CSV table of C-alpha atoms in Angstrom, one decimal:
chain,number,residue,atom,x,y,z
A,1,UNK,CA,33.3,-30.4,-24.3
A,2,UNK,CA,36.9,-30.0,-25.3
A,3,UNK,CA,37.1,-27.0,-22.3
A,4,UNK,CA,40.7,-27.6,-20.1
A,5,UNK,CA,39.5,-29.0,-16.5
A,6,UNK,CA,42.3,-28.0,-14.6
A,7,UNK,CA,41.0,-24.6,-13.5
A,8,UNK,CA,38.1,-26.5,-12.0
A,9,UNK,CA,39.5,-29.1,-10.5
A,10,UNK,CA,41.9,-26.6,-8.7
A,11,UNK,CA,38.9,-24.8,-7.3
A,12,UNK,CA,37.4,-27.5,-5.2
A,13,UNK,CA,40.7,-28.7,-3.9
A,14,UNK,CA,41.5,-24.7,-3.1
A,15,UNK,CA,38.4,-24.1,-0.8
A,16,UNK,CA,39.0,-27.7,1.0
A,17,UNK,CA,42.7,-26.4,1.5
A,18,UNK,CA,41.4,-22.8,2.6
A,19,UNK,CA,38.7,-24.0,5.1
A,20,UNK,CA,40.6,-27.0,6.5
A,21,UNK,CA,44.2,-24.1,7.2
A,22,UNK,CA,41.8,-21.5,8.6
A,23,UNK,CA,40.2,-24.4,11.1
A,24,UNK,CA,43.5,-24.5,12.7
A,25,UNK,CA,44.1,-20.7,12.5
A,26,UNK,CA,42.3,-18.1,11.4
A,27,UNK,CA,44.8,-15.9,11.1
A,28,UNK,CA,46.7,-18.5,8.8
A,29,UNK,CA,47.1,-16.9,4.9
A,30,UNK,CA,46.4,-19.0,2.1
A,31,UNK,CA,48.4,-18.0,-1.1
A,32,UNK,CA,46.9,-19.5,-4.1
A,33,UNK,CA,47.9,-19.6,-8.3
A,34,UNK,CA,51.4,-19.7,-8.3
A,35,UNK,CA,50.6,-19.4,-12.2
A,36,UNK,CA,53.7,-19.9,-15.1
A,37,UNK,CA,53.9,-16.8,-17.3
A,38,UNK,CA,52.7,-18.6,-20.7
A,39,UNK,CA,50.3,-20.6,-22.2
A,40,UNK,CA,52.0,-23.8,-23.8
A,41,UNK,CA,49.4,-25.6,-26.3
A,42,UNK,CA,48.2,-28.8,-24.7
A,43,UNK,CA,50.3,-28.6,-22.1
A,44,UNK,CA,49.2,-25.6,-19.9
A,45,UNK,CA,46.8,-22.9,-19.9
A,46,UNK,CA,47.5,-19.2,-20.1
A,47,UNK,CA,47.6,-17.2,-16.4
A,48,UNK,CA,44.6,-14.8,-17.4
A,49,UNK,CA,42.8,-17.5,-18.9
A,50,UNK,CA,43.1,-20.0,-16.2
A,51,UNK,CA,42.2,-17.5,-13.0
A,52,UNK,CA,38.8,-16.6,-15.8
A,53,UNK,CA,37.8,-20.2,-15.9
A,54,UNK,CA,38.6,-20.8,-12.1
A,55,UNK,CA,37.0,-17.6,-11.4
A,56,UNK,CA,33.5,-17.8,-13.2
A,57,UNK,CA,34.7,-15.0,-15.3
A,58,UNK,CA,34.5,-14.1,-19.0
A,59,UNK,CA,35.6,-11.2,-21.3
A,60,UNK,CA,38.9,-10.0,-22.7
A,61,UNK,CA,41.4,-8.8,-20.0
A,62,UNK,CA,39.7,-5.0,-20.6
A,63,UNK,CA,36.3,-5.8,-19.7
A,64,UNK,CA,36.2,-9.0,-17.7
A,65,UNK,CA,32.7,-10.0,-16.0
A,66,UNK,CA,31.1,-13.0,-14.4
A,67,UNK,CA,29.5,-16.0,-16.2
A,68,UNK,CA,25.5,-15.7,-15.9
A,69,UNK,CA,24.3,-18.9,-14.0
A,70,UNK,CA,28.2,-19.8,-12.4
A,71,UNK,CA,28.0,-18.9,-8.7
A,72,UNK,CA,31.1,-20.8,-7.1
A,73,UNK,CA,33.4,-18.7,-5.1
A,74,UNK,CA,36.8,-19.3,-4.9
A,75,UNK,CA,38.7,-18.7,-1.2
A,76,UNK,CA,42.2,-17.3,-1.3
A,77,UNK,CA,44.2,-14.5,0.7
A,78,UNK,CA,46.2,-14.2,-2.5
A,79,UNK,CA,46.9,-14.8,-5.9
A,80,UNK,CA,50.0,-15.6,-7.0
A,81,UNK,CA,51.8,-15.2,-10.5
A,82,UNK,CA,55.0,-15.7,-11.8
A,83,UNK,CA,55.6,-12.9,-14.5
A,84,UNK,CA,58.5,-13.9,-16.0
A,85,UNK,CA,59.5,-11.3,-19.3
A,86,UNK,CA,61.0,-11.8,-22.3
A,87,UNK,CA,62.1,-8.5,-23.1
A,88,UNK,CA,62.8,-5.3,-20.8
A,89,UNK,CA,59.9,-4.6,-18.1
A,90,UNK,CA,58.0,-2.8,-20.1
A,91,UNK,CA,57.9,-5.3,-23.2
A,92,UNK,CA,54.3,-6.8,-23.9
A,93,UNK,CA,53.0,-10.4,-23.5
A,94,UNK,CA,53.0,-12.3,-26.7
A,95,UNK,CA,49.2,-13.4,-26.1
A,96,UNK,CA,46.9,-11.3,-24.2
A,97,UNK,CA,46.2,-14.0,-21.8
A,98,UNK,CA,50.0,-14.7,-21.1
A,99,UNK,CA,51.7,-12.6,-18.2
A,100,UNK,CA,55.0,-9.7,-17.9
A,101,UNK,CA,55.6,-7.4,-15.7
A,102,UNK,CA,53.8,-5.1,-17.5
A,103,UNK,CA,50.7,-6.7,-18.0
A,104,UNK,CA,50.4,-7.1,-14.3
A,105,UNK,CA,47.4,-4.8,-14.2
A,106,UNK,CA,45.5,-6.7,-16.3
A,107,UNK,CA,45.3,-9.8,-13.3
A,108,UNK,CA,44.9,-6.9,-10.9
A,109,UNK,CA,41.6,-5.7,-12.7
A,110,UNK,CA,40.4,-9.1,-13.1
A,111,UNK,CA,40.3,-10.2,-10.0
A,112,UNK,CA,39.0,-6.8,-8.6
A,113,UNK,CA,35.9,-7.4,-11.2
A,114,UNK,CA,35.7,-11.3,-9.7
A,115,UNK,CA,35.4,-9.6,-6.1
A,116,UNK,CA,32.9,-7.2,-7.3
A,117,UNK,CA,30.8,-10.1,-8.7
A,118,UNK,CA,31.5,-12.1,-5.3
A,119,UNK,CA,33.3,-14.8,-6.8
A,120,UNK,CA,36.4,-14.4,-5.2
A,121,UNK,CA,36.9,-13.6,-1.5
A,122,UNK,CA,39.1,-13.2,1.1
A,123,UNK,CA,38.3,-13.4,4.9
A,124,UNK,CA,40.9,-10.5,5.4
A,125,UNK,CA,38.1,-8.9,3.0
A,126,UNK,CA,40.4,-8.6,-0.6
A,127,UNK,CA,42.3,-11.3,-1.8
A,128,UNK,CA,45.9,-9.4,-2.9
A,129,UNK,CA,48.0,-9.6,-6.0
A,130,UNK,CA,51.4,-12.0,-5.2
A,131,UNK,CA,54.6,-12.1,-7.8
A,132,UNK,CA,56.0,-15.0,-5.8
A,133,UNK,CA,59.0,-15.9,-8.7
A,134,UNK,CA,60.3,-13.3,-11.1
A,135,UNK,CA,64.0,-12.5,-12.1
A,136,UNK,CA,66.5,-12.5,-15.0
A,137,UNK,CA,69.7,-14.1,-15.4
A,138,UNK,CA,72.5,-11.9,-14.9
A,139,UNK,CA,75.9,-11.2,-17.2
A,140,UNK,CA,77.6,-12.5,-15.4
A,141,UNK,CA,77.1,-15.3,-14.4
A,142,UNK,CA,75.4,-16.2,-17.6
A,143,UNK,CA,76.9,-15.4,-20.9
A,144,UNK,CA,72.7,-14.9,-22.1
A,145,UNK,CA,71.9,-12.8,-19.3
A,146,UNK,CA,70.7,-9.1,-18.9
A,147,UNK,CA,74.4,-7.0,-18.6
A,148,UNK,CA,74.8,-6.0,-15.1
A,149,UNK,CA,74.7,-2.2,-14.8
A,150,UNK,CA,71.2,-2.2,-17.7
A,151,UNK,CA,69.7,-5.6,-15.0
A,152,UNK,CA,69.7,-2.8,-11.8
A,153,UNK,CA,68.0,-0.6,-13.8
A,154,UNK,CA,65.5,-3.7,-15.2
A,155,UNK,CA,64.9,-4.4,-11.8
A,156,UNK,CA,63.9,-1.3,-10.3
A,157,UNK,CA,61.3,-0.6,-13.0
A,158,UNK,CA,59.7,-4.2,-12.8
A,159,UNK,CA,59.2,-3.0,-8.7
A,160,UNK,CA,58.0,0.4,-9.3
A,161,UNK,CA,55.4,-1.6,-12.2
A,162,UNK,CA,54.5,-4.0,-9.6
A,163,UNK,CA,53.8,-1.8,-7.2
A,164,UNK,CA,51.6,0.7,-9.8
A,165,UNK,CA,50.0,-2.4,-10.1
A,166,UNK,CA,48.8,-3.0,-6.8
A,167,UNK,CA,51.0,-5.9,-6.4
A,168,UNK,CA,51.7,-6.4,-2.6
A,169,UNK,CA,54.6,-9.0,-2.4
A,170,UNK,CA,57.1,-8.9,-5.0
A,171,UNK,CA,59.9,-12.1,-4.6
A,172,UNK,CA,63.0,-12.5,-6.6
A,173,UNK,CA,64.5,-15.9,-7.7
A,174,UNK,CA,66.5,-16.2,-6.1
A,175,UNK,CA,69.4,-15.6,-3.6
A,176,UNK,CA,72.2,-17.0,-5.1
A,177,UNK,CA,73.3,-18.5,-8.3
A,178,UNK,CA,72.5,-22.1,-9.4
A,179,UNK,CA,75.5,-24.6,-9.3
A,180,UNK,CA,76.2,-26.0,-12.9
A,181,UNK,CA,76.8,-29.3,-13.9
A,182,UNK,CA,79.9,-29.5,-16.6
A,183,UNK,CA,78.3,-29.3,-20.0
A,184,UNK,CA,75.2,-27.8,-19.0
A,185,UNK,CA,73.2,-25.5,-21.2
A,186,UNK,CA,72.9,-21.8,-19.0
A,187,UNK,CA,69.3,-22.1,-19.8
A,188,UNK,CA,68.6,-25.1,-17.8
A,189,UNK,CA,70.3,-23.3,-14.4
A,190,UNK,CA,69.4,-19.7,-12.7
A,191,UNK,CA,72.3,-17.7,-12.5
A,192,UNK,CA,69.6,-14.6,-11.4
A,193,UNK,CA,71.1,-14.7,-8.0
A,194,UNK,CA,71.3,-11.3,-6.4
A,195,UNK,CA,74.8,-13.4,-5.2
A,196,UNK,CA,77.4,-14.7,-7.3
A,197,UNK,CA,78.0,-18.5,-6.0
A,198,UNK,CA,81.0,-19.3,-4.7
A,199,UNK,CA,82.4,-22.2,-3.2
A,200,UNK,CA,80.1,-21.4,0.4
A,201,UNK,CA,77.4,-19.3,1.1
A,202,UNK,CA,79.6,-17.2,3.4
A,203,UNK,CA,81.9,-16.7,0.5
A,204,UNK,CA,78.8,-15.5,-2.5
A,205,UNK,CA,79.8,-11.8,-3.8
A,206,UNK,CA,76.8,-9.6,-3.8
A,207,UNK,CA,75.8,-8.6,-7.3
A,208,UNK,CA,75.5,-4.7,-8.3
A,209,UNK,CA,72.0,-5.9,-8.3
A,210,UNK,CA,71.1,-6.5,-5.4
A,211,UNK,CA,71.1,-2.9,-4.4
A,212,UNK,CA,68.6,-1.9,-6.9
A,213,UNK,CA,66.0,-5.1,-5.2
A,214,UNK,CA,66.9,-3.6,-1.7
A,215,UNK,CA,66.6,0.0,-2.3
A,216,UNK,CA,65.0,0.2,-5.8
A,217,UNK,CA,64.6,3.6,-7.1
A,218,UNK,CA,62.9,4.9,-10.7
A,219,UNK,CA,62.1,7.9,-12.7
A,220,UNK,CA,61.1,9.2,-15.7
A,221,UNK,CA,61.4,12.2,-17.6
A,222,UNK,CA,57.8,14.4,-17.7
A,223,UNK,CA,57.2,17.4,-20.3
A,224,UNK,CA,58.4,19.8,-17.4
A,225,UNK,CA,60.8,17.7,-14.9
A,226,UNK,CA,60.3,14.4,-13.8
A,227,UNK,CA,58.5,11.9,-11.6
A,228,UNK,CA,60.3,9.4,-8.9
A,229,UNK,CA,59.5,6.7,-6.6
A,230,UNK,CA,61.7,4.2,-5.0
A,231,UNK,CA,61.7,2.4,-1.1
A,232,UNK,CA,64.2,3.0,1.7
A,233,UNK,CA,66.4,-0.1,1.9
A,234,UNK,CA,65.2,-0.7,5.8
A,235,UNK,CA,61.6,-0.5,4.6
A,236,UNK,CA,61.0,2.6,7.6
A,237,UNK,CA,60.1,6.0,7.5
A,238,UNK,CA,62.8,8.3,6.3
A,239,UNK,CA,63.6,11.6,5.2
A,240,UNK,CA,64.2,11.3,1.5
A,241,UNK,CA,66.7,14.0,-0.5
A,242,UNK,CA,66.4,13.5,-4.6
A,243,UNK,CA,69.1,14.2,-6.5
A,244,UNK,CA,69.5,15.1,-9.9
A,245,UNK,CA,71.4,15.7,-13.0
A,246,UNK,CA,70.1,17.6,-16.0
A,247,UNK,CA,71.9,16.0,-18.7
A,248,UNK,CA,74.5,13.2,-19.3
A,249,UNK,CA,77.5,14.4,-17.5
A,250,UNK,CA,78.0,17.1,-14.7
A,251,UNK,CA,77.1,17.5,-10.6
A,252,UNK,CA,74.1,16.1,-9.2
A,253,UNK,CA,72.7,18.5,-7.1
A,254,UNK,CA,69.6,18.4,-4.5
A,255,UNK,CA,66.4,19.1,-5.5
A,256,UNK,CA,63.6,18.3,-3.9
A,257,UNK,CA,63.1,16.6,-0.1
A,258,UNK,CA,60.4,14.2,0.9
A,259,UNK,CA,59.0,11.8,3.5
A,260,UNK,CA,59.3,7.9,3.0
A,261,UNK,CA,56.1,6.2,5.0
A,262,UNK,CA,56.0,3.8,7.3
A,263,UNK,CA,56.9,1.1,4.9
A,264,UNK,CA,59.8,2.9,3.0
A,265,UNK,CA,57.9,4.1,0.2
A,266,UNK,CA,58.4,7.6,-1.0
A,267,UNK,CA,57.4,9.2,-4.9
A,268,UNK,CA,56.9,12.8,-6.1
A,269,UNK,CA,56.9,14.9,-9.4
A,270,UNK,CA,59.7,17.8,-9.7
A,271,UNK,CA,58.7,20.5,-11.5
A,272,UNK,CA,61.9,22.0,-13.1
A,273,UNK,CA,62.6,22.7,-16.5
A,274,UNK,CA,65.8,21.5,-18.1
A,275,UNK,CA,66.2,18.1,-17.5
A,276,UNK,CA,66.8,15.9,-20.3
A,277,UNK,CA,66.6,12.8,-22.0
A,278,UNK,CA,70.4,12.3,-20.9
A,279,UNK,CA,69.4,13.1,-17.4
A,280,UNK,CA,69.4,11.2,-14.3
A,281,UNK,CA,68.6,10.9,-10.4
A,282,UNK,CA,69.0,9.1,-7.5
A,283,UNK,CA,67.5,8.9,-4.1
A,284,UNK,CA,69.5,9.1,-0.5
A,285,UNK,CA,67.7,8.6,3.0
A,286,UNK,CA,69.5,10.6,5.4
A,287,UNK,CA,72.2,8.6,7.4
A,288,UNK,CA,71.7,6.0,5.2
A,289,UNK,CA,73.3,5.3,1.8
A,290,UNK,CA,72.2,5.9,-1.8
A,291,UNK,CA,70.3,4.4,-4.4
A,292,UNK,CA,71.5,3.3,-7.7
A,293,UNK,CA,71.3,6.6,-10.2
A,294,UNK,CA,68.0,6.1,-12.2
A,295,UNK,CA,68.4,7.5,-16.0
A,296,UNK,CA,65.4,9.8,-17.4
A,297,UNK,CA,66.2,8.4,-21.0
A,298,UNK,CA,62.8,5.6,-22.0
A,299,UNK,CA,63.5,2.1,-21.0
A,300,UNK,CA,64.2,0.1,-24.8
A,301,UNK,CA,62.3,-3.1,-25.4
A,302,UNK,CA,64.7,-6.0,-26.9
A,303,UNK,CA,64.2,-9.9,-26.7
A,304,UNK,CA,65.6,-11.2,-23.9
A,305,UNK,CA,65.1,-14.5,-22.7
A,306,UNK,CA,64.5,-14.0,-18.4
A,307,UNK,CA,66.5,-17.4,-18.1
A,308,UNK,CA,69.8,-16.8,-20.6
């Protein structure tokens, strides 16, 4: 009938893999998906459109419900994309079906509708929301890349998205820089490292961005004050002191004190008149050190290619 069989196919062979690694262990975790951002025409089938089809599910990614009369039931622990944008983190997928950072909630709600119709489950009882690849190149290494001081703040926003949208493991690609060949285009290689490569591993230069993926903070300006969140780099509890500055230059000076939970994770809203567009905070557990310095100003959209 002209429909793409892949989605099917990758069903059966998912439940035969789930049952046969839960045999051996129950408490084994099967990650399923691993899903490219994009749809390419004949080649391979949009994220959204191919967990639908695998799922039983129909609908637009605002209302998404199950196919009368399709009763299969696909086993995974978790479902795993790889949201790779082409723009800032909060730029838009060029297709509704394809995948950013943003869109992220749109998988989240589609597979929370798929549960709901019991055709997806989960013998830990819900099958969680993976980003198993995600990154941009930096500049430098690459000439194309995402400059390094705007990348820290890029990558604190994509966590704080992926976390808004329920996304429980969030994994950059990768640790180091790719090695180039001479004459290689910087789009065939990842120079998204969170280390510069050197000539050993022992001898890589951490990037400015790596603090922002350790410790990522974010905030954003609110008609009265602003909002935080942001994760202790040790992933422990902590007691969290924000700091902030009303406009573009000036002190930072405390204003508010919170709790981080038992996995790191600490947000608020400050209600305090003044702060501007210009603005900006940062985070600092005490007795350990600093996040970067968040700006309040809005995040700008531009095309930028994740890979250079």
């Amino acid at each position: 009938n002209g429909a793409p069989s892949a989605p099917y196919t990758f069903r059966n062979l998912l439940n035969a893999f789930y049952d046969a690694v839960h045999s051996v262990n129950n408490s084994n975790f099967v990650i399923a998906g691993g899903l490219a951002p994009n749809a390419v025409p004949g080649k391979a089938i949009a994220p959204l459109d191919f967990t639908r089809r695998a799922l039983c599910m129909t609908g637009s990614y605002k209302r998404p419900k199950p196919i009368r009369g399709c009763n299969f039931k696909v086993k995974a622990d978790a479902w795993a994309v790889h949201p790779y944008t082409t723009g800032s983190p909060v730029h838009s997928p060029s297709k509704p079906d394809n995948m950013t950072v943003s869109a992220l909630p749109r998988m989240t709600n589609l597979l929370r509708k798929a549960t709901q119709a019991k055709r997806l489950t989960s013998r830990f009882g819900r099958t969680q929301l993976w980003v198993t690849e995600f990154s941009w190149d930096s500049k430098p290494s690459d000439p194309g890349g995402v400059p390094s001081k705007l990348l820290s703040r890029w990558v604190a926003q994509a966590m704080y998205l992926a976390y808004k949208a329920n996304v429980q493991t969030f994994t950059w690609f990768g640790l180091r820089d790719q090695a180039r060949s001479s004459g290689q285009k910087w789009s065939d290689t990842f120079e998204s490292g969170l280390y510069f490569r050197r000539a050993s591993v022992d001898k890589d230069k951490a990037k400015p961005v790596l603090k922002a993926f350790r410790q990522p903070f974010y905030a954003e300006k609110t008609r009265a004050g602003f909002r935080f969140w942001g994760r202790t780099a040790d992933s422990q509890k902590a007691t969290v002191d924000i700091f902030g500055r009303r406009k573009g230059s000036g002190r930072f000076s405390r204003v508010t004190t919170v709790q981080a939970n038992a996995n790191g994770l600490f947000a608020g809203v400050v209600r305090r008149r003044g702060f501007t567009a210009r603005g900006s905070v940062f985070a600092k557990p005490r007795g350990a050190s600093s996040s970067i310095a968040f700006g309040l100003w809005k995040t700008r959209d531009f095309y930028q290619p994740p890979f250079g």
